[in-house]
Amino acid sequence: MTSRRLRGAARAAAVIALIGALSVTTGCSQIIDAFNGAQQAEAVVPTQQPDAKTPPEELSFDSQFTRDGSVSLSSDVAEDLEVRLDVWAFDPKRTMEWTPTNEKTFGFSVNVYDHRVSEKAVLTEKRRVYISQISITSQTSQTSNQSSSPFQFSADPRTLVPVDTLRSDRGLLLNSFQGGLLVPQTTIHQLPNDTYGITLDFAITVSVEGSANDDTTFQQQMIYQVLPIAIYPASE
């Protein structure tokens, strides 16, 4: 009886020790080019969705992207108005194969959802959101306690999509019938050999319509999102 109780207590302790979580869908359009600078505006605090998955014990750099191969990050830019950033592993698709020495390619999209109306509502019934700038900076985590910024991306989204997409001087329209912004592939190249994690910082400039179909109600905002990615040692 004593050994059964001990085994039961050990199992209960193991279950308690495994509890944890983080937070976390896709877009349309096509890529042509990149480059441009970032803009300043009012900051928006991102909201994140709970996740029930448990990180593997061997993962030393906590990353939902690494556990799931994709992540969905949500920012509320107005009441019931959500801008969603989706990021997914493209190559290698197995994130445990993301090492300092190989090419690590991911894709991402930015979309908007006005929860006050149906998804099938016409554009004049939705609050429009334009994106005019997106930039990504990076910071490595290394066993040597050093740090570097090996990956950078900056672009005006209007240069990343076909010329027939809906755009204005405010930027690229995210909630059009053509869909939002899609960047299907961008690559993180070689990292320092002792890198065990890299954190990507997204900064997205948007102009948000306060009332549907009212050009006088637009306000510019800046959205910030942080994406940690685990990096595994290269195989010998």
Short mmCIF file of C-alpha atoms in Angstrom, two decimals:
data_model
loop_
_atom_site.label_atom_id
_atom_site.label_comp_id
_atom_site.label_asym_id
_atom_site.label_seq_id
_atom_site.Cartn_x
_atom_site.Cartn_y
_atom_site.Cartn_z
CA MET A 1 0.00 0.00 0.00
CA THR A 2 2.82 2.38 0.84
CA SER A 3 4.51 1.94 -2.55
CA ARG A 4 1.16 2.50 -4.36
CA ARG A 5 0.63 5.73 -2.46
CA LEU A 6 4.17 6.85 -3.35
CA ARG A 7 3.62 6.05 -7.03
CA GLY A 8 0.27 7.88 -6.99
CA ALA A 9 1.83 10.92 -5.35
CA ALA A 10 4.66 10.91 -7.88
CA ARG A 11 2.19 10.79 -10.78
CA ALA A 12 0.18 13.66 -9.28
CA ALA A 13 3.33 15.73 -8.84
CA ALA A 14 4.32 15.03 -12.44
CA VAL A 15 0.91 16.17 -13.71
CA ILE A 16 1.14 19.41 -11.73
CA ALA A 17 4.66 20.03 -13.00
CA LEU A 18 3.54 19.73 -16.65
CA ILE A 19 0.86 22.47 -16.59
CA GLY A 20 1.64 25.64 -18.70
CA ALA A 21 0.52 27.71 -21.71
CA LEU A 22 0.91 30.64 -24.05
CA SER A 23 -1.33 32.23 -26.68
CA VAL A 24 -2.26 32.05 -30.28
CA THR A 25 -5.46 32.00 -39.03
CA THR A 26 -4.28 33.19 -42.76
CA GLY A 27 -4.59 35.79 -45.53
CA CYS A 28 -4.41 36.53 -49.28
CA SER A 29 -2.32 38.60 -51.83
CA GLN A 30 1.22 38.12 -53.26
CA ILE A 31 4.79 39.30 -52.70
CA ILE A 32 6.92 41.40 -55.03
CA ASP A 33 9.64 43.34 -53.12
CA ALA A 34 10.66 44.78 -49.73
CA PHE A 35 12.29 47.89 -48.20
CA ASN A 36 11.36 51.19 -46.49
CA GLY A 37 11.49 52.71 -43.01
CA ALA A 38 9.16 52.54 -40.00
CA GLN A 39 6.63 55.16 -38.81
CA GLN A 40 5.63 56.34 -35.36
CA ALA A 41 2.16 56.44 -33.87
CA GLU A 42 0.04 55.60 -30.86
CA ALA A 43 0.84 52.19 -29.35
CA VAL A 44 -1.70 49.39 -29.20
CA VAL A 45 -1.36 46.74 -26.51
CA PRO A 46 -1.70 43.27 -28.11
CA THR A 47 -4.20 40.80 -26.72
CA GLN A 48 -3.30 37.13 -26.80
CA GLN A 49 -5.47 34.04 -26.85
CA PRO A 50 -4.90 31.25 -24.29
CA ASP A 51 -3.37 27.96 -25.40
CA ALA A 52 -3.78 24.59 -23.73
CA LYS A 53 -0.66 22.94 -25.13
CA THR A 54 2.25 22.04 -22.89
CA PRO A 55 5.81 22.82 -23.95
CA PRO A 56 8.17 19.83 -24.17
CA GLU A 57 10.46 19.58 -21.16
CA GLU A 58 13.57 19.78 -23.34
CA LEU A 59 12.57 23.15 -24.85
CA SER A 60 14.87 25.64 -23.11
CA PHE A 61 13.50 28.67 -25.02
CA ASP A 62 9.77 29.01 -24.48
CA SER A 63 8.08 29.34 -27.89
CA GLN A 64 4.56 28.42 -28.94
CA PHE A 65 5.63 28.92 -32.58
CA THR A 66 8.23 26.16 -32.10
CA ARG A 67 5.78 23.82 -30.38
CA ASP A 68 2.97 24.24 -32.93
CA GLY A 69 4.76 25.28 -36.13
CA SER A 70 2.53 28.36 -36.33
CA VAL A 71 1.11 31.08 -34.14
CA SER A 72 -1.74 33.61 -34.30
CA LEU A 73 -1.24 36.95 -32.52
CA SER A 74 -4.20 39.27 -32.07
CA SER A 75 -4.34 43.05 -31.47
CA ASP A 76 -7.52 44.99 -30.69
CA VAL A 77 -7.36 48.33 -32.50
CA ALA A 78 -10.93 49.35 -31.54
CA GLU A 79 -13.91 47.76 -29.84
CA ASP A 80 -14.71 44.48 -31.67
CA LEU A 81 -12.08 45.31 -34.31
CA GLU A 82 -9.14 42.89 -34.44
CA VAL A 83 -5.93 42.88 -36.46
CA ARG A 84 -4.46 39.39 -36.59
CA LEU A 85 -0.86 38.47 -37.37
CA ASP A 86 -0.36 34.82 -38.38
CA VAL A 87 3.13 33.34 -38.66
CA TRP A 88 4.01 29.79 -39.78
CA ALA A 89 7.11 27.70 -40.44
CA PHE A 90 7.68 27.20 -44.17
CA ASP A 91 11.05 25.45 -44.49
CA PRO A 92 11.96 23.42 -42.56
CA LYS A 93 8.35 22.85 -41.51
CA ARG A 94 9.65 20.83 -38.55
CA THR A 95 10.72 23.57 -36.17
CA MET A 96 13.02 21.20 -34.26
CA GLU A 97 15.17 21.38 -37.42
CA TRP A 98 15.66 25.14 -37.00
CA THR A 99 19.35 25.36 -36.14
CA PRO A 100 21.90 28.22 -36.18
CA THR A 101 23.52 27.07 -39.43
CA ASN A 102 20.61 26.33 -41.80
CA GLU A 103 18.16 28.59 -43.63
CA LYS A 104 14.98 29.12 -41.58
CA THR A 105 12.07 30.29 -43.76
CA PHE A 106 8.70 31.43 -42.44
CA GLY A 107 5.60 33.09 -43.86
CA PHE A 108 3.24 35.60 -42.30
CA SER A 109 -0.03 37.38 -42.99
CA VAL A 110 -1.91 40.36 -41.57
CA ASN A 111 -5.70 40.46 -41.65
CA VAL A 112 -8.48 42.44 -40.00
CA TYR A 113 -11.81 41.26 -38.53
CA ASP A 114 -14.71 43.60 -37.72
CA HIS A 115 -16.76 41.54 -35.28
CA ARG A 116 -19.64 44.03 -35.31
CA VAL A 117 -20.76 42.81 -38.75
CA SER A 118 -20.89 39.55 -40.69
CA GLU A 119 -17.77 38.47 -42.58
CA LYS A 120 -19.98 38.58 -45.71
CA ALA A 121 -20.97 42.22 -45.11
CA VAL A 122 -20.12 44.70 -47.87
CA LEU A 123 -17.10 46.94 -47.37
CA THR A 124 -19.19 50.06 -46.64
CA GLU A 125 -20.57 48.27 -43.56
CA LYS A 126 -17.12 47.46 -42.18
CA ARG A 127 -14.63 49.71 -40.42
CA ARG A 128 -11.70 49.89 -42.81
CA VAL A 129 -8.12 49.31 -41.72
CA TYR A 130 -5.15 50.26 -43.92
CA ILE A 131 -1.59 49.05 -43.32
CA SER A 132 1.17 51.43 -44.43
CA GLN A 133 4.32 49.93 -42.88
CA ILE A 134 5.58 46.67 -41.40
CA SER A 135 9.00 46.08 -39.91
CA ILE A 136 10.61 43.18 -38.06
CA THR A 137 13.72 43.37 -35.91
CA SER A 138 15.40 40.51 -34.06
CA GLN A 139 17.48 39.67 -31.03
CA THR A 140 19.33 36.41 -30.39
CA SER A 141 19.63 34.56 -27.08
CA GLN A 142 23.04 32.89 -26.80
CA THR A 143 24.73 30.68 -24.24
CA SER A 144 27.68 33.11 -24.25
CA ASN A 145 25.31 35.85 -22.98
CA GLN A 146 26.08 37.83 -26.12
CA SER A 147 23.33 39.08 -28.43
CA SER A 148 22.99 40.12 -32.06
CA SER A 149 20.30 41.32 -34.49
CA PRO A 150 20.85 39.13 -37.56
CA PHE A 151 17.39 39.41 -39.13
CA GLN A 152 15.63 42.59 -40.28
CA PHE A 153 12.64 43.17 -42.54
CA SER A 154 11.03 46.50 -43.46
CA ALA A 155 8.54 47.30 -46.19
CA ASP A 156 5.63 49.40 -47.34
CA PRO A 157 2.99 46.66 -47.87
CA ARG A 158 1.87 48.37 -51.08
CA THR A 159 5.17 47.21 -52.64
CA LEU A 160 4.53 43.58 -51.65
CA VAL A 161 1.28 42.96 -53.54
CA PRO A 162 -0.04 43.29 -57.11
CA VAL A 163 -0.78 46.83 -58.26
CA ASP A 164 -4.50 46.11 -58.65
CA THR A 165 -5.04 45.64 -54.90
CA LEU A 166 -7.03 48.28 -53.05
CA ARG A 167 -4.75 50.96 -51.62
CA SER A 168 -4.67 54.69 -50.92
CA ASP A 169 -2.33 57.22 -49.34
CA ARG A 170 -3.27 55.54 -46.04
CA GLY A 171 -1.74 52.23 -47.18
CA LEU A 172 -2.97 48.82 -48.30
CA LEU A 173 -6.58 48.02 -47.42
CA LEU A 174 -6.66 44.91 -45.21
CA ASN A 175 -10.38 44.15 -45.21
CA SER A 176 -11.02 44.11 -48.95
CA PHE A 177 -12.47 41.21 -50.96
CA GLN A 178 -8.88 40.51 -52.09
CA GLY A 179 -7.85 39.74 -48.54
CA GLY A 180 -5.13 41.14 -46.32
CA LEU A 181 -1.35 41.17 -46.57
CA LEU A 182 0.45 37.88 -47.30
CA VAL A 183 4.22 37.44 -47.26
CA PRO A 184 4.57 33.73 -48.08
CA GLN A 185 8.34 33.43 -47.54
CA THR A 186 11.10 35.31 -45.78
CA THR A 187 14.28 33.77 -44.42
CA ILE A 188 16.41 33.96 -41.29
CA HIS A 189 19.94 33.10 -42.36
CA GLN A 190 22.89 31.84 -40.32
CA LEU A 191 22.97 32.67 -36.61
CA PRO A 192 25.83 32.56 -34.09
CA ASN A 193 26.62 28.92 -33.29
CA ASP A 194 25.64 29.23 -29.61
CA THR A 195 22.16 30.66 -30.38
CA TYR A 196 19.36 28.82 -28.58
CA GLY A 197 16.57 31.31 -29.35
CA ILE A 198 15.69 34.32 -31.46
CA THR A 199 12.97 36.88 -30.72
CA LEU A 200 11.26 38.71 -33.59
CA ASP A 201 9.68 42.09 -32.85
CA PHE A 202 6.92 43.14 -35.27
CA ALA A 203 5.91 46.81 -35.64
CA ILE A 204 2.88 47.44 -37.86
CA THR A 205 1.51 50.88 -38.76
CA VAL A 206 -2.22 50.98 -39.45
CA SER A 207 -4.91 53.60 -40.03
CA VAL A 208 -8.22 52.61 -38.41
CA GLU A 209 -11.66 53.91 -39.36
CA GLY A 210 -13.69 54.89 -36.30
CA SER A 211 -17.11 54.59 -38.00
CA ALA A 212 -17.90 52.51 -41.06
CA ASN A 213 -17.83 54.40 -44.38
CA ASP A 214 -16.68 57.67 -42.76
CA ASP A 215 -13.40 59.01 -44.16
CA THR A 216 -13.19 61.67 -41.43
CA THR A 217 -12.77 59.14 -38.59
CA PHE A 218 -9.42 57.51 -39.45
CA GLN A 219 -6.67 57.44 -36.82
CA GLN A 220 -3.17 56.04 -37.15
CA GLN A 221 -1.92 53.47 -34.66
CA MET A 222 1.16 51.29 -34.18
CA ILE A 223 0.76 47.60 -33.36
CA TYR A 224 3.56 45.70 -31.62
CA GLN A 225 3.87 41.93 -31.39
CA VAL A 226 6.71 39.75 -30.06
CA LEU A 227 7.48 36.27 -31.44
CA PRO A 228 10.00 33.99 -29.63
CA ILE A 229 11.47 31.14 -31.71
CA ALA A 230 13.59 28.32 -30.27
CA ILE A 231 16.80 27.37 -32.07
CA TYR A 232 18.22 23.85 -31.71
CA PRO A 233 21.88 22.77 -31.85
CA ALA A 234 23.05 21.67 -35.28
CA SER A 235 23.55 17.92 -35.51
CA GLU A 236 27.17 16.76 -35.55
#
